[in-house]
Short mmCIF file of C-alpha atoms in Angstrom, two decimals:
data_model
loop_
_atom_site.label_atom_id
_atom_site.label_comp_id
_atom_site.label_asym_id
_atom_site.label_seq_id
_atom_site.Cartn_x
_atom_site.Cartn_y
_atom_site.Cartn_z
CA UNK A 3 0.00 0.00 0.00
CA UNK A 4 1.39 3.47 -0.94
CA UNK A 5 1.65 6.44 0.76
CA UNK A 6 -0.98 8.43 -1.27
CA UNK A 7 -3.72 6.17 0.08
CA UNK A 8 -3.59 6.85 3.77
CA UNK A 9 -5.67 9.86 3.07
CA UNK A 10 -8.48 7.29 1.55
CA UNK A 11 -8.29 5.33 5.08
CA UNK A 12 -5.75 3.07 3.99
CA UNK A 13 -7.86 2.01 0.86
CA UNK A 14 -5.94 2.42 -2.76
CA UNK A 15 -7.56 2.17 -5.95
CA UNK A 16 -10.61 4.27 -7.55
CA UNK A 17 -12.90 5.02 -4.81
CA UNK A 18 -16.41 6.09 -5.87
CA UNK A 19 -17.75 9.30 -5.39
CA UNK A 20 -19.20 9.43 -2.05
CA UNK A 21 -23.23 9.73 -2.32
CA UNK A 22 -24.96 13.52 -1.21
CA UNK A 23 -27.02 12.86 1.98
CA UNK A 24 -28.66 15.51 1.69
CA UNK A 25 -29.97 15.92 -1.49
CA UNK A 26 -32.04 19.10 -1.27
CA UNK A 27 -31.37 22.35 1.47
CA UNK A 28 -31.48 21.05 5.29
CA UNK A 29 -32.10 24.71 6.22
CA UNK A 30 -33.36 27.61 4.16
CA UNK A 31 -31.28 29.89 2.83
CA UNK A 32 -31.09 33.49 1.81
CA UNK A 33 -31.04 32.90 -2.42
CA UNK A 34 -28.81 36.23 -3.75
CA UNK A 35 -29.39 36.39 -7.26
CA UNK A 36 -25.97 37.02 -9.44
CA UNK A 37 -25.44 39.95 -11.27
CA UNK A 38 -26.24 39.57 -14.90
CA UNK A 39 -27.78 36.19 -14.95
CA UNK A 40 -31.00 35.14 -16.04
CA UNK A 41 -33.23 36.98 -18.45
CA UNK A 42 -33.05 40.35 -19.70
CA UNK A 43 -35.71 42.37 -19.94
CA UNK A 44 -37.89 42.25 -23.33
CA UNK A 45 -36.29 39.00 -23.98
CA UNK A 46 -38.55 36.11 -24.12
CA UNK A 47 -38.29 32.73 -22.84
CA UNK A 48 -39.06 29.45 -23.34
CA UNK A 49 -42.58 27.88 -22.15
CA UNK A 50 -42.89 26.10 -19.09
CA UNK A 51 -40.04 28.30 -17.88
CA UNK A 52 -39.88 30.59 -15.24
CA UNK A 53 -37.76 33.73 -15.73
CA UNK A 54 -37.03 33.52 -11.50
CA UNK A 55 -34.79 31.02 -10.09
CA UNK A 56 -36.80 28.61 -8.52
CA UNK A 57 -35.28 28.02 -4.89
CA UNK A 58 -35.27 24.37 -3.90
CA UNK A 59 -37.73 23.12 -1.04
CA UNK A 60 -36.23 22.63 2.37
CA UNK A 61 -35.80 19.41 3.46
CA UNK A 62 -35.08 18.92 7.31
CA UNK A 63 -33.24 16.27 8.79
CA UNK A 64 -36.28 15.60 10.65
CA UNK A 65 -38.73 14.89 7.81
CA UNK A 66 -36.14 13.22 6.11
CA UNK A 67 -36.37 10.95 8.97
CA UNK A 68 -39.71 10.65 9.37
CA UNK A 69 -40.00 9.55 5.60
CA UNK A 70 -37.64 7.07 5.68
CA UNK A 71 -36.79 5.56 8.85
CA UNK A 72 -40.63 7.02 10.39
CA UNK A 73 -41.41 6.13 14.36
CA UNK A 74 -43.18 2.94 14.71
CA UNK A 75 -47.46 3.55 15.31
CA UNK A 76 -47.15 1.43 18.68
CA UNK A 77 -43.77 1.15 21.22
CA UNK A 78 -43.92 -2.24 22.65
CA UNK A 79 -42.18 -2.34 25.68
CA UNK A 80 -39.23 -5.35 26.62
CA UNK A 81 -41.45 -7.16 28.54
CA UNK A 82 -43.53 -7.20 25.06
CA UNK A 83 -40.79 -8.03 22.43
CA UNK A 84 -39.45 -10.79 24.68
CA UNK A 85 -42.54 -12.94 24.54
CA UNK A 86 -42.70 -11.99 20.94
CA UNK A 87 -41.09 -14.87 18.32
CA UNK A 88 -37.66 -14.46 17.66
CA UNK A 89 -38.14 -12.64 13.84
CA UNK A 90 -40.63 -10.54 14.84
CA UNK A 91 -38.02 -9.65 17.54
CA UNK A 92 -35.20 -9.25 15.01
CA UNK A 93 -36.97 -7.01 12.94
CA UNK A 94 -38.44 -4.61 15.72
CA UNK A 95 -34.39 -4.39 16.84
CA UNK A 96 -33.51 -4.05 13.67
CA UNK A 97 -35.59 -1.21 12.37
CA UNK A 98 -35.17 0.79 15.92
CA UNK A 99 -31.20 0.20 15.44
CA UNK A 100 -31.85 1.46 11.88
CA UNK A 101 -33.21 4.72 12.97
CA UNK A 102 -30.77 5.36 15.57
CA UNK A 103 -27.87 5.34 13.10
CA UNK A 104 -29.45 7.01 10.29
CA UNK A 105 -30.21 10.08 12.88
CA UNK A 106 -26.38 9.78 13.65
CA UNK A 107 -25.59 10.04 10.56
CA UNK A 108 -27.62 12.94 9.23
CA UNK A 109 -26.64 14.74 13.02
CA UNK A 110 -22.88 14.01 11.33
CA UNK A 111 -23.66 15.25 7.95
CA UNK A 112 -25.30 18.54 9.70
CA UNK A 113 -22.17 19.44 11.51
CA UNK A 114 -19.59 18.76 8.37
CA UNK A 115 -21.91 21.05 6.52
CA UNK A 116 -21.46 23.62 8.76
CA UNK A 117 -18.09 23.20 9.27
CA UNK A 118 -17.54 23.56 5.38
CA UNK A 119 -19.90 26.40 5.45
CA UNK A 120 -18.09 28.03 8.38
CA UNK A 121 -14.86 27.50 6.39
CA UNK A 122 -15.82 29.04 2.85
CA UNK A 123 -17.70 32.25 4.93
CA UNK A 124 -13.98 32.88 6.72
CA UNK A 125 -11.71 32.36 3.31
CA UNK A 126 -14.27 35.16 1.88
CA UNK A 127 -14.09 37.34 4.29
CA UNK A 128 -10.22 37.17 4.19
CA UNK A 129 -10.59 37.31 0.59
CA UNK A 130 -12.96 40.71 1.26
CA UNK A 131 -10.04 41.62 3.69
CA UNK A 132 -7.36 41.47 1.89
CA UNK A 133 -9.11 42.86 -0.93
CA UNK A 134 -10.00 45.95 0.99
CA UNK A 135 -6.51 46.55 2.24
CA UNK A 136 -4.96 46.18 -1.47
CA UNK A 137 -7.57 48.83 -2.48
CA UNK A 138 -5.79 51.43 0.63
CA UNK A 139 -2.28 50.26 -0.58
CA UNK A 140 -0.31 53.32 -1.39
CA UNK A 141 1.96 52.72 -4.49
CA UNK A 142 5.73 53.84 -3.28
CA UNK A 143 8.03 56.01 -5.68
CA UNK A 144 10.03 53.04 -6.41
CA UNK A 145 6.37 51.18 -7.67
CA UNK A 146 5.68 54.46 -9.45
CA UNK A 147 8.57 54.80 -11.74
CA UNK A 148 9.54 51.13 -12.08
CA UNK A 149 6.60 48.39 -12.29
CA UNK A 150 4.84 48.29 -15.90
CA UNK A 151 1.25 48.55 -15.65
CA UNK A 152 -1.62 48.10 -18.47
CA UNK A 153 -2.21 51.80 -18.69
CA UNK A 154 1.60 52.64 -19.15
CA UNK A 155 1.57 49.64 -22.03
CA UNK A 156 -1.40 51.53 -23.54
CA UNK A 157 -0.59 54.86 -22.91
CA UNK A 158 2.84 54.67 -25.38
CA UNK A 159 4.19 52.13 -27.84
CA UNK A 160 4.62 48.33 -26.75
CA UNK A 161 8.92 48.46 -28.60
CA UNK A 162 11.11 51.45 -27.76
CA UNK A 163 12.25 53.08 -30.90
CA UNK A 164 15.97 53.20 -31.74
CA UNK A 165 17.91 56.04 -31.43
CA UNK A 166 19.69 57.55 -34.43
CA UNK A 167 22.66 56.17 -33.25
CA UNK A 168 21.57 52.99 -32.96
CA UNK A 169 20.33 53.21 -36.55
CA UNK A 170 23.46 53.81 -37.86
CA UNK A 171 24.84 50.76 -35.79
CA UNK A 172 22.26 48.63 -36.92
CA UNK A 173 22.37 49.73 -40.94
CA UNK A 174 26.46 49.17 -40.70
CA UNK A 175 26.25 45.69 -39.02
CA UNK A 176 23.52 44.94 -41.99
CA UNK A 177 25.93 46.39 -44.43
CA UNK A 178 28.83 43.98 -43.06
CA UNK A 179 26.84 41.12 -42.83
CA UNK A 180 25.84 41.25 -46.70
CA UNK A 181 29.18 42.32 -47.61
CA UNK A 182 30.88 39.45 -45.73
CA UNK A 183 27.98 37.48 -47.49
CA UNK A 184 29.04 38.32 -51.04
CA UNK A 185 33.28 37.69 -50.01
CA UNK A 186 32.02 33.99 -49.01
CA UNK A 187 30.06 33.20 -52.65
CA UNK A 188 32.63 34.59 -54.03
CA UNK A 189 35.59 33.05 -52.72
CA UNK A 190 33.98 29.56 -53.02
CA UNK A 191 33.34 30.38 -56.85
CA UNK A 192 36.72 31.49 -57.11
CA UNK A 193 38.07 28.28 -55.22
CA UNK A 194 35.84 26.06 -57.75
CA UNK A 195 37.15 28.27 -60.66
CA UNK A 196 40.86 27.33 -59.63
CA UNK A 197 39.86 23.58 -59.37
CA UNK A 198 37.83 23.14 -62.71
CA UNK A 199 40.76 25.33 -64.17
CA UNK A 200 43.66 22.84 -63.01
CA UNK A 201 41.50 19.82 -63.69
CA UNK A 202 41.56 20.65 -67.33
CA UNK A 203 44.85 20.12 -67.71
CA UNK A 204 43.66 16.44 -67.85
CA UNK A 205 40.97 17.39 -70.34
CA UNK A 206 41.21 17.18 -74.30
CA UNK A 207 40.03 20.55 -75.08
CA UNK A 208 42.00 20.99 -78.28
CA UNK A 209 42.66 18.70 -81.59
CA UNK A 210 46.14 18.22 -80.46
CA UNK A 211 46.02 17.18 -77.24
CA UNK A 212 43.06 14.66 -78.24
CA UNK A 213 45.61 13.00 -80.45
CA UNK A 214 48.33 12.90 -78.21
CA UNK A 215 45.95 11.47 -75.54
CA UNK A 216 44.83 8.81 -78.30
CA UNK A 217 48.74 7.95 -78.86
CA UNK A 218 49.36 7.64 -75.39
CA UNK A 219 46.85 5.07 -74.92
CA UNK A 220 48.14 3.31 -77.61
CA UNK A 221 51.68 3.13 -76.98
CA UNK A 222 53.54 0.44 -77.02
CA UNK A 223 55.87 2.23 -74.43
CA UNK A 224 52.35 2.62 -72.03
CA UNK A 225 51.44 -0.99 -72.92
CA UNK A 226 55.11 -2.42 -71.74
CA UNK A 227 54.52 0.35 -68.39
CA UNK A 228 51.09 -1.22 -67.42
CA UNK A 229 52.50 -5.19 -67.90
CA UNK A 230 55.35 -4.01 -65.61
CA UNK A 231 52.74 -2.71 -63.35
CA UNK A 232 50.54 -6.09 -63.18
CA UNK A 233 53.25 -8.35 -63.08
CA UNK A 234 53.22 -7.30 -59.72
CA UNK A 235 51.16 -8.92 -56.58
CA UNK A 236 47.81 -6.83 -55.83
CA UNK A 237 49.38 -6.11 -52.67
CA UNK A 238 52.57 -4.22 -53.55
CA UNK A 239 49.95 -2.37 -56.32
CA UNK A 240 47.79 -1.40 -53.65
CA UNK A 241 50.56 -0.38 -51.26
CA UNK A 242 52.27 1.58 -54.17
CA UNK A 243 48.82 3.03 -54.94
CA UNK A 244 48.06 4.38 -51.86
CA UNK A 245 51.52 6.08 -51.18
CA UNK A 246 51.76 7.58 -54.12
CA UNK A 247 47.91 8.86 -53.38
CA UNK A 248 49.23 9.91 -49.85
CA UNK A 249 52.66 11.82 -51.26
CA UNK A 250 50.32 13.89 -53.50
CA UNK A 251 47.59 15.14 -50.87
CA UNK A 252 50.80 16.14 -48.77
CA UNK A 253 51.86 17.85 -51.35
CA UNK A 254 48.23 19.83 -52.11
CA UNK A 255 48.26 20.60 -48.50
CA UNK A 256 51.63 21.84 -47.86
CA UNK A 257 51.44 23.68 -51.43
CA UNK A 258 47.66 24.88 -50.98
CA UNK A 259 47.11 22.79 -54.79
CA UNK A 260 44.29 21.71 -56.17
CA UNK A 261 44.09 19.19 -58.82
CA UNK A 262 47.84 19.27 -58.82
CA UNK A 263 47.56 23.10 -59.14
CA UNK A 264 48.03 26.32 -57.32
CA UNK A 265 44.60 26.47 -55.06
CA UNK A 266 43.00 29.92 -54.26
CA UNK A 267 44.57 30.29 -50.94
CA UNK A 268 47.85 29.44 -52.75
CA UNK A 269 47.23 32.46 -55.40
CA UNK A 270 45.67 35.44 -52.49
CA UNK A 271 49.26 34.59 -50.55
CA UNK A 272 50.91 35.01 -53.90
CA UNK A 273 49.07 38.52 -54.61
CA UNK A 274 48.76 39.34 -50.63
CA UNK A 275 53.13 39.12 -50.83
CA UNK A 276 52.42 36.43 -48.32
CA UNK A 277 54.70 34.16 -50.43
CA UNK A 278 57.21 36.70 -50.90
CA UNK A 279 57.48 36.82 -47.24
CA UNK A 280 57.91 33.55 -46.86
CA UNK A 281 60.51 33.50 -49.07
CA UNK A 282 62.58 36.62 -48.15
CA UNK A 283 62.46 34.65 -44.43
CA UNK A 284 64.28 31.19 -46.40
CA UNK A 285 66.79 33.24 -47.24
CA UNK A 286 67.66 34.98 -44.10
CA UNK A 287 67.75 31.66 -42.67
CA UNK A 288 69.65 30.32 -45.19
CA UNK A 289 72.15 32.98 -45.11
CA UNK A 290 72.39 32.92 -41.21
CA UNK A 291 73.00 29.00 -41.68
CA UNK A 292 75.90 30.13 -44.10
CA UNK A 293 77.59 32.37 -42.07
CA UNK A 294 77.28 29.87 -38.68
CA UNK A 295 78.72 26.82 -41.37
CA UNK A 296 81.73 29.11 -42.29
CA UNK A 297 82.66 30.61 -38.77
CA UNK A 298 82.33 26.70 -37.59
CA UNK A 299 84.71 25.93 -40.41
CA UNK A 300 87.06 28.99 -39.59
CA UNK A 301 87.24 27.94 -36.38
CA UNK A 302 87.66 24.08 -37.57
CA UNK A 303 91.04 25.13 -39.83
CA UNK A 304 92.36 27.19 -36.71
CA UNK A 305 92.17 24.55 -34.44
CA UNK A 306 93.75 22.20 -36.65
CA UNK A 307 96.91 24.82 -37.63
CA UNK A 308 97.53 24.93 -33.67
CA UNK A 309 97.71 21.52 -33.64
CA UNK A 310 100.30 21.48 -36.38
CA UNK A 311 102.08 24.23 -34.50
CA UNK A 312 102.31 22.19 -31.52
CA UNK A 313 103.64 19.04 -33.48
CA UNK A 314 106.44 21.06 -35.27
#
């Protein structure tokens, strides 16, 4: 059994909705009719329809009893029921039992009622209460100038306008954004120009180089290449295949090529002097490596003319 059915008396499951003893009003009531319900005036209604609310009849406790568990005509006293047989006894006992706990019961019912009643009359009156005392609240400064109400939302627009100089910010980050838009498309069309354009070196776009491709194919100098080739196990051609595949894409990396040509990023270092740099820095080094290798070698011949010196 789980917690959440100690509050059902230790019974889990579905429980049925408890049954309304008291169907109709135990007591009458003062009947407050709600603003703008029923009718309006001019307005006809249906037939057979009153245009009042029709207040319930009262029901006491005590008719209730009387209808359904009602006082016997004649009380027969114990000295009676005793000489009485034993199921006219049973059901005499029976129906007075029955009456005494059905007027428990409805003296129960009576006293929830009211405790309910009790309990939704003090929740309204705090309600009315706290109601009242929100209605005398004095709004500080700090409320004034700092909590958003409906009639400040009305009053101006919902979005604060930008300033001018948030205009101009705004226009110049649009203005970057679709120039930095353009630079992409074009530097990837450039980049595919630069591959198509070093991929047609393999291409027979002119008469000559058709027939030089056709010769090559069949040559007998191509035709003694390929036998070498296949004479060979699948495994060495594989392994020969793939470094040779490998020693080209280091060189396209290294080199920035494409289709065994200069790339795009290869050709804006060319034109940015990027290359040029790179270059002018080789040479330093280079020289610096040239002047350390002949001082080393200076110092190499020295050494070795003291040590003649010394044999002499």
């Amino acid at each position: 059994m789980g917690k959440g059915a100690l509050k059902y008396g230790g019974k889990s499951g579905l429980l049925p909705k408890p049954k309304e003893i008291f169907k109709k009003p135990y007591k009458h009531q003062v009947y407050k009719k709600p603003a703008d319900s029923g009718y309006a005036e001019g307005i006809l209604h249906p037939k057979n329809i009153s245009r009042d609310y029709i207040i319930p009849k009262v029901v006491t406790p005590e008719q209730l009893l009387r209808k359904s568990a009602a006082e016997p005509v004649k009380k027969y006293t114990e000295e009676e029921i005793a000489k009485m047989p034993e199921a006219q006894q049973f059901k005499i006992r029976n129906a007075e039992m029955r009456r005494k706990y059905l007027k428990e019961s409805y003296e129960t019912e009576i006293q929830r009622l009211e405790r309910v009643e009790k309990y939704k009359q003090q929740l309204q009156e705090e309600q009315e209460k706290i109601a009242a005392e929100a209605a005398q609240h004095k709004e500080s400064q700090a409320e004034i100038f700092t909590t958003p109400t409906i009639e400040s939302y009305l009053e101006g627009p919902l979005v604060r306008e930008r300033t001018e100089e948030e205009k101009e910010a705004l226009k110049l980050k649009r203005e970057s954004n679709r120039l930095q838009t353009e630079l992409n498309a074009k530097t990837a069309r450039a980049a595919s120009l630069f591959e198509l354009y070093n991929a047609s070196s393999q291409f027979a776009i002119t008469e000559d180089k058709l027939e030089k491709m056709v010769e090559d194919a069949f040559n007998s100098e191509s035709d003694k290449h390929w036998n070498n080739i296949a004479a060979k196990t699948s495994r060495r051609i594989s392994g020969m295949k793939t470094d040779v595949g490998f020693d080209r894409a280091i060189v396209d990396v290294v080199l920035d090529n494409v289709n065994r040509g200069p790339g795009f990023d290869a050709v804006q270092d060319y034109l940015d002097g990027f290359t040029d740099d790179i270059k002018d820095l080789a040479d330093q080094i280079k020289e610096e490596r040239d002047q350390k290798d002949l001082q080393q070698y200076n110092e190499n011949i020295e050494k070795l003319n003291e040590i003649d010196r010394k044999q002499v």
